[in-house]
Amino acid sequence: MKVAIIPARGGSKRIPRKNIKLFAGKPMIGYAIEAALDSGQFDRVIVSTDDEEIADVARAHGAELPFRRPPELADDHTPTVPVIRHAIETCNGLGWCVRHVCCIYPGVPFIRAADLAAAFELLEANGGEGYAFPVANFPSPIQRALKQGTDGRVAPFSPEYVGTRTQDLEPAYFDAGQFYWGSVAAWLSGASPHAGGRTIILPEWRVVDIDTPADWERAEILFQAFAE
């Protein structure tokens, strides 16, 4: 069985009620749920939440909620892997036979069903074990990054690359922060997807990080622009 698990706690502070706040006219979590359903990749699409209002919105968009997330896994400091591990163990306790899980974050309005399919295809092509997830290129070479001293002056983080041509520098990537496919063994091991996971590469314009009201406003402008 392949299961999508969308972790959506209720205690967002920087953007209150972020997971169900309307984004371009739709509750934010709706984009993750609909992409998962549209992808055709999953036997079940579930939401792990501690919040009744989020649960109601998730159901309205087609997700299942076979359990509630316990409070100790719903604070500001809980990492993703323990939340997914709890969901897997709970689902298997219900008699499911979960083999692969995709953790899809709830704040991903730019997610595409085709990317979910492509990442699982990559995972399968490599034996179905470990992780697969999307990344994007850093817009500038990280080897040319600058640091600023207390006196306001800058210096290179990596002086050895000051004279290297940009085209000769190794490309670097950042986590798109949209989803992680993984085998049940990988999730239950507690290993991070970043430790040897395989990646698909997304264009930078389809990767947004929405943590502040300003981020939200910018993302809505981009979303509307690309929808036209």
mmCIF file of C-alpha atoms in Angstrom:
data_model
loop_
_atom_site.group_PDB
_atom_site.id
_atom_site.type_symbol
_atom_site.label_atom_id
_atom_site.label_comp_id
_atom_site.label_asym_id
_atom_site.label_seq_id
_atom_site.Cartn_x
_atom_site.Cartn_y
_atom_site.Cartn_z
ATOM 1 C CA MET A 1 0.000 0.000 0.000
ATOM 2 C CA LYS A 2 1.163 3.523 -0.835
ATOM 3 C CA VAL A 3 0.001 6.265 1.507
ATOM 4 C CA ALA A 4 0.268 10.046 1.403
ATOM 5 C CA ILE A 5 0.593 11.570 4.862
ATOM 6 C CA ILE A 6 0.058 15.313 5.198
ATOM 7 C CA PRO A 7 1.247 16.606 8.601
ATOM 8 C CA ALA A 8 -0.809 19.674 9.532
ATOM 9 C CA ARG A 9 -0.771 20.811 13.121
ATOM 10 C CA GLY A 10 -2.979 23.621 14.343
ATOM 11 C CA GLY A 11 -0.469 25.794 16.178
ATOM 12 C CA SER A 12 1.120 27.905 13.432
ATOM 13 C CA LYS A 13 2.305 31.166 14.997
ATOM 14 C CA ARG A 14 3.958 33.305 12.297
ATOM 15 C CA ILE A 15 0.907 32.908 10.050
ATOM 16 C CA PRO A 16 -2.026 31.978 12.310
ATOM 17 C CA ARG A 17 -4.173 29.103 10.981
ATOM 18 C CA LYS A 18 -1.769 28.880 8.052
ATOM 19 C CA ASN A 19 -2.779 25.379 6.986
ATOM 20 C CA ILE A 20 -6.412 26.320 6.362
ATOM 21 C CA LYS A 21 -6.053 30.024 5.578
ATOM 22 C CA LEU A 22 -7.393 30.833 2.116
ATOM 23 C CA PHE A 23 -4.675 31.043 -0.519
ATOM 24 C CA ALA A 24 -5.929 32.281 -3.897
ATOM 25 C CA GLY A 25 -9.424 31.348 -2.758
ATOM 26 C CA LYS A 26 -8.693 27.819 -1.495
ATOM 27 C CA PRO A 27 -7.638 26.547 1.957
ATOM 28 C CA MET A 28 -3.881 26.087 1.802
ATOM 29 C CA ILE A 29 -3.995 22.400 2.701
ATOM 30 C CA GLY A 30 -6.341 21.794 -0.223
ATOM 31 C CA TYR A 31 -3.481 22.077 -2.726
ATOM 32 C CA ALA A 32 -1.545 19.222 -1.111
ATOM 33 C CA ILE A 33 -4.601 16.990 -0.812
ATOM 34 C CA GLU A 34 -5.754 17.572 -4.380
ATOM 35 C CA ALA A 35 -2.277 17.010 -5.854
ATOM 36 C CA ALA A 36 -2.028 13.714 -3.972
ATOM 37 C CA LEU A 37 -5.453 12.585 -5.186
ATOM 38 C CA ASP A 38 -4.835 13.756 -8.752
ATOM 39 C CA SER A 39 -1.483 11.966 -8.945
ATOM 40 C CA GLY A 40 -3.103 8.513 -8.855
ATOM 41 C CA GLN A 41 -0.151 7.312 -6.780
ATOM 42 C CA PHE A 42 -1.873 6.602 -3.481
ATOM 43 C CA ASP A 43 -4.174 4.003 -1.991
ATOM 44 C CA ARG A 44 -4.909 6.423 0.858
ATOM 45 C CA VAL A 45 -4.427 10.148 1.382
ATOM 46 C CA ILE A 46 -4.493 10.986 5.073
ATOM 47 C CA VAL A 47 -3.908 14.052 7.209
ATOM 48 C CA SER A 48 -2.136 13.871 10.567
ATOM 49 C CA THR A 49 -3.430 16.701 12.740
ATOM 50 C CA ASP A 50 -4.252 17.625 16.312
ATOM 51 C CA ASP A 51 -6.811 20.220 15.216
ATOM 52 C CA GLU A 52 -10.541 19.619 14.648
ATOM 53 C CA GLU A 53 -11.023 22.527 12.248
ATOM 54 C CA ILE A 54 -8.120 21.343 10.067
ATOM 55 C CA ALA A 55 -9.633 17.857 10.160
ATOM 56 C CA ASP A 56 -12.971 19.165 8.882
ATOM 57 C CA VAL A 57 -11.355 21.111 6.027
ATOM 58 C CA ALA A 58 -9.185 18.124 5.098
ATOM 59 C CA ARG A 59 -12.201 15.821 4.900
ATOM 60 C CA ALA A 60 -14.049 18.342 2.746
ATOM 61 C CA HIS A 61 -11.172 18.149 0.230
ATOM 62 C CA GLY A 62 -11.121 14.353 0.128
ATOM 63 C CA ALA A 63 -8.541 13.326 2.741
ATOM 64 C CA GLU A 64 -8.984 10.638 5.395
ATOM 65 C CA LEU A 65 -8.331 11.131 9.111
ATOM 66 C CA PRO A 66 -8.141 7.702 10.721
ATOM 67 C CA PHE A 67 -6.439 9.062 13.868
ATOM 68 C CA ARG A 68 -5.520 12.246 15.716
ATOM 69 C CA ARG A 69 -1.929 13.285 16.221
ATOM 70 C CA PRO A 70 -0.988 13.262 19.918
ATOM 71 C CA PRO A 71 -0.086 16.622 21.552
ATOM 72 C CA GLU A 72 3.520 15.593 22.173
ATOM 73 C CA LEU A 73 4.014 15.373 18.401
ATOM 74 C CA ALA A 74 2.317 18.688 17.625
ATOM 75 C CA ASP A 75 4.560 21.344 19.148
ATOM 76 C CA ASP A 76 6.908 23.849 17.508
ATOM 77 C CA HIS A 77 9.957 21.627 17.879
ATOM 78 C CA THR A 78 8.751 18.231 16.649
ATOM 79 C CA PRO A 79 10.650 17.155 13.505
ATOM 80 C CA THR A 80 8.941 15.518 10.550
ATOM 81 C CA VAL A 81 10.301 11.977 10.790
ATOM 82 C CA PRO A 82 8.743 11.125 14.203
ATOM 83 C CA VAL A 83 5.373 12.438 12.998
ATOM 84 C CA ILE A 84 5.469 10.212 9.920
ATOM 85 C CA ARG A 85 6.718 7.257 11.946
ATOM 86 C CA HIS A 86 3.749 7.655 14.318
ATOM 87 C CA ALA A 87 1.355 7.777 11.368
ATOM 88 C CA ILE A 88 2.842 4.633 9.808
ATOM 89 C CA GLU A 89 2.699 2.690 13.053
ATOM 90 C CA THR A 90 -0.871 3.801 13.699
ATOM 91 C CA CYS A 91 -2.034 2.913 10.188
ATOM 92 C CA ASN A 92 -0.380 -0.500 10.331
ATOM 93 C CA GLY A 93 -2.054 -0.987 13.701
ATOM 94 C CA LEU A 94 -5.373 -0.515 11.921
ATOM 95 C CA GLY A 95 -4.540 -3.474 9.702
ATOM 96 C CA TRP A 96 -3.092 -1.578 6.743
ATOM 97 C CA CYS A 97 0.020 -2.897 5.021
ATOM 98 C CA VAL A 98 1.929 0.297 4.290
ATOM 99 C CA ARG A 99 5.039 -0.135 2.126
ATOM 100 C CA HIS A 100 5.745 3.366 0.816
ATOM 101 C CA VAL A 101 4.837 6.723 2.293
ATOM 102 C CA CYS A 102 4.980 10.203 0.851
ATOM 103 C CA CYS A 103 5.057 12.989 3.405
ATOM 104 C CA ILE A 104 3.492 16.011 1.711
ATOM 105 C CA TYR A 105 3.674 19.309 3.545
ATOM 106 C CA PRO A 106 0.417 21.272 3.778
ATOM 107 C CA GLY A 107 1.775 24.655 2.648
ATOM 108 C CA VAL A 108 2.647 23.796 -0.958
ATOM 109 C CA PRO A 109 0.390 25.630 -3.417
ATOM 110 C CA PHE A 110 2.910 25.124 -6.244
ATOM 111 C CA ILE A 111 3.006 21.335 -5.893
ATOM 112 C CA ARG A 112 2.241 19.271 -8.989
ATOM 113 C CA ALA A 113 0.838 15.764 -9.250
ATOM 114 C CA ALA A 114 3.369 14.956 -11.974
ATOM 115 C CA ASP A 115 6.256 15.666 -9.589
ATOM 116 C CA LEU A 116 4.847 13.194 -7.061
ATOM 117 C CA ALA A 117 4.716 10.568 -9.796
ATOM 118 C CA ALA A 118 8.225 11.359 -11.064
ATOM 119 C CA ALA A 119 9.759 11.093 -7.610
ATOM 120 C CA PHE A 120 8.130 7.726 -6.940
ATOM 121 C CA GLU A 121 9.334 6.481 -10.324
ATOM 122 C CA LEU A 122 12.861 7.484 -9.279
ATOM 123 C CA LEU A 123 12.467 5.661 -5.966
ATOM 124 C CA GLU A 124 11.236 2.504 -7.698
ATOM 125 C CA ALA A 125 14.056 2.652 -10.246
ATOM 126 C CA ASN A 126 16.485 2.383 -7.344
ATOM 127 C CA GLY A 127 14.942 -0.622 -5.638
ATOM 128 C CA GLY A 128 12.130 1.188 -3.833
ATOM 129 C CA GLU A 129 14.264 1.810 -0.754
ATOM 130 C CA GLY A 130 15.439 5.031 0.880
ATOM 131 C CA TYR A 131 13.991 8.419 -0.046
ATOM 132 C CA ALA A 132 13.247 10.566 -3.087
ATOM 133 C CA PHE A 133 12.291 14.240 -2.994
ATOM 134 C CA PRO A 134 12.430 17.479 -5.032
ATOM 135 C CA VAL A 135 15.206 20.066 -4.953
ATOM 136 C CA ALA A 136 16.038 23.231 -6.879
ATOM 137 C CA ASN A 137 19.287 24.935 -7.873
ATOM 138 C CA PHE A 138 20.619 27.751 -5.738
ATOM 139 C CA PRO A 139 20.290 30.903 -7.844
ATOM 140 C CA SER A 140 23.948 31.822 -7.197
ATOM 141 C CA PRO A 141 26.992 29.608 -6.579
ATOM 142 C CA ILE A 142 27.242 28.828 -2.865
ATOM 143 C CA GLN A 143 31.038 28.811 -3.205
ATOM 144 C CA ARG A 144 30.820 32.590 -3.775
ATOM 145 C CA ALA A 145 28.814 33.258 -0.598
ATOM 146 C CA LEU A 146 29.905 36.227 1.523
ATOM 147 C CA LYS A 147 29.935 36.721 5.272
ATOM 148 C CA GLN A 148 29.781 40.029 7.092
ATOM 149 C CA GLY A 149 31.930 40.887 10.073
ATOM 150 C CA THR A 150 30.956 42.982 13.089
ATOM 151 C CA ASP A 151 32.623 45.965 11.408
ATOM 152 C CA GLY A 152 30.308 45.644 8.402
ATOM 153 C CA ARG A 153 32.988 44.439 6.016
ATOM 154 C CA VAL A 154 32.450 41.324 3.933
ATOM 155 C CA ALA A 155 34.719 38.387 3.233
ATOM 156 C CA PRO A 156 34.236 35.168 1.235
ATOM 157 C CA PHE A 157 33.165 32.036 3.067
ATOM 158 C CA SER A 158 35.374 30.029 0.690
ATOM 159 C CA PRO A 159 38.412 32.132 -0.345
ATOM 160 C CA GLU A 160 39.782 29.237 -2.392
ATOM 161 C CA TYR A 161 37.030 29.793 -4.989
ATOM 162 C CA VAL A 162 37.438 33.544 -5.456
ATOM 163 C CA GLY A 163 39.318 33.086 -8.717
ATOM 164 C CA THR A 164 37.275 30.157 -10.053
ATOM 165 C CA ARG A 165 34.962 30.785 -12.989
ATOM 166 C CA THR A 166 31.272 30.402 -12.182
ATOM 167 C CA GLN A 167 30.814 27.717 -14.845
ATOM 168 C CA ASP A 168 33.572 25.654 -13.222
ATOM 169 C CA LEU A 169 31.916 25.563 -9.793
ATOM 170 C CA GLU A 170 29.970 22.507 -8.718
ATOM 171 C CA PRO A 171 26.178 23.079 -8.754
ATOM 172 C CA ALA A 172 24.434 23.149 -5.390
ATOM 173 C CA TYR A 173 20.811 22.439 -4.536
ATOM 174 C CA PHE A 174 18.327 23.227 -1.790
ATOM 175 C CA ASP A 175 15.387 21.191 -0.545
ATOM 176 C CA ALA A 176 12.178 22.334 -2.224
ATOM 177 C CA GLY A 177 10.282 21.642 1.012
ATOM 178 C CA GLN A 178 7.291 20.061 -0.759
ATOM 179 C CA PHE A 179 7.343 16.321 -0.139
ATOM 180 C CA TYR A 180 9.421 13.238 0.653
ATOM 181 C CA TRP A 181 8.771 9.774 -0.737
ATOM 182 C CA GLY A 182 10.234 6.997 1.361
ATOM 183 C CA SER A 183 10.034 3.299 2.041
ATOM 184 C CA VAL A 184 8.515 2.336 5.367
ATOM 185 C CA ALA A 185 11.908 0.952 6.412
ATOM 186 C CA ALA A 186 13.527 4.346 5.776
ATOM 187 C CA TRP A 187 10.910 6.255 7.767
ATOM 188 C CA LEU A 188 10.938 3.805 10.676
ATOM 189 C CA SER A 189 14.728 3.887 10.826
ATOM 190 C CA GLY A 190 14.591 7.567 11.723
ATOM 191 C CA ALA A 191 17.032 8.459 8.949
ATOM 192 C CA SER A 192 16.822 11.906 7.379
ATOM 193 C CA PRO A 193 15.836 12.121 3.692
ATOM 194 C CA HIS A 194 18.894 14.354 3.254
ATOM 195 C CA ALA A 195 21.234 11.497 4.174
ATOM 196 C CA GLY A 196 21.539 9.825 0.795
ATOM 197 C CA GLY A 197 18.076 10.479 -0.623
ATOM 198 C CA ARG A 198 17.647 10.747 -4.393
ATOM 199 C CA THR A 199 16.252 13.880 -5.995
ATOM 200 C CA ILE A 200 14.273 15.299 -8.858
ATOM 201 C CA ILE A 201 15.093 18.894 -9.830
ATOM 202 C CA LEU A 202 12.362 21.536 -9.999
ATOM 203 C CA PRO A 203 12.644 24.979 -11.589
ATOM 204 C CA GLU A 204 13.288 27.686 -8.995
ATOM 205 C CA TRP A 205 10.077 29.545 -9.789
ATOM 206 C CA ARG A 206 8.016 26.581 -8.570
ATOM 207 C CA VAL A 207 9.657 26.546 -5.157
ATOM 208 C CA VAL A 208 8.344 28.934 -2.506
ATOM 209 C CA ASP A 209 8.906 29.047 1.244
ATOM 210 C CA ILE A 210 5.918 30.616 3.008
ATOM 211 C CA ASP A 211 6.829 31.487 6.592
ATOM 212 C CA THR A 212 5.788 35.126 6.970
ATOM 213 C CA PRO A 213 2.886 37.313 5.808
ATOM 214 C CA ALA A 214 5.249 38.886 3.256
ATOM 215 C CA ASP A 215 6.114 35.414 1.917
ATOM 216 C CA TRP A 216 2.407 34.672 1.636
ATOM 217 C CA GLU A 217 1.672 37.832 -0.313
ATOM 218 C CA ARG A 218 4.554 37.232 -2.704
ATOM 219 C CA ALA A 219 3.510 33.611 -3.267
ATOM 220 C CA GLU A 220 -0.063 34.610 -4.078
ATOM 221 C CA ILE A 221 1.174 37.146 -6.623
ATOM 222 C CA LEU A 222 3.367 34.489 -8.269
ATOM 223 C CA PHE A 223 0.571 31.938 -8.190
ATOM 224 C CA GLN A 224 -1.869 34.266 -9.893
ATOM 225 C CA ALA A 225 0.736 35.298 -12.460
ATOM 226 C CA PHE A 226 1.529 31.715 -13.447
ATOM 227 C CA ALA A 227 -2.164 30.808 -13.560
ATOM 228 C CA GLU A 228 -2.861 33.422 -16.241
#
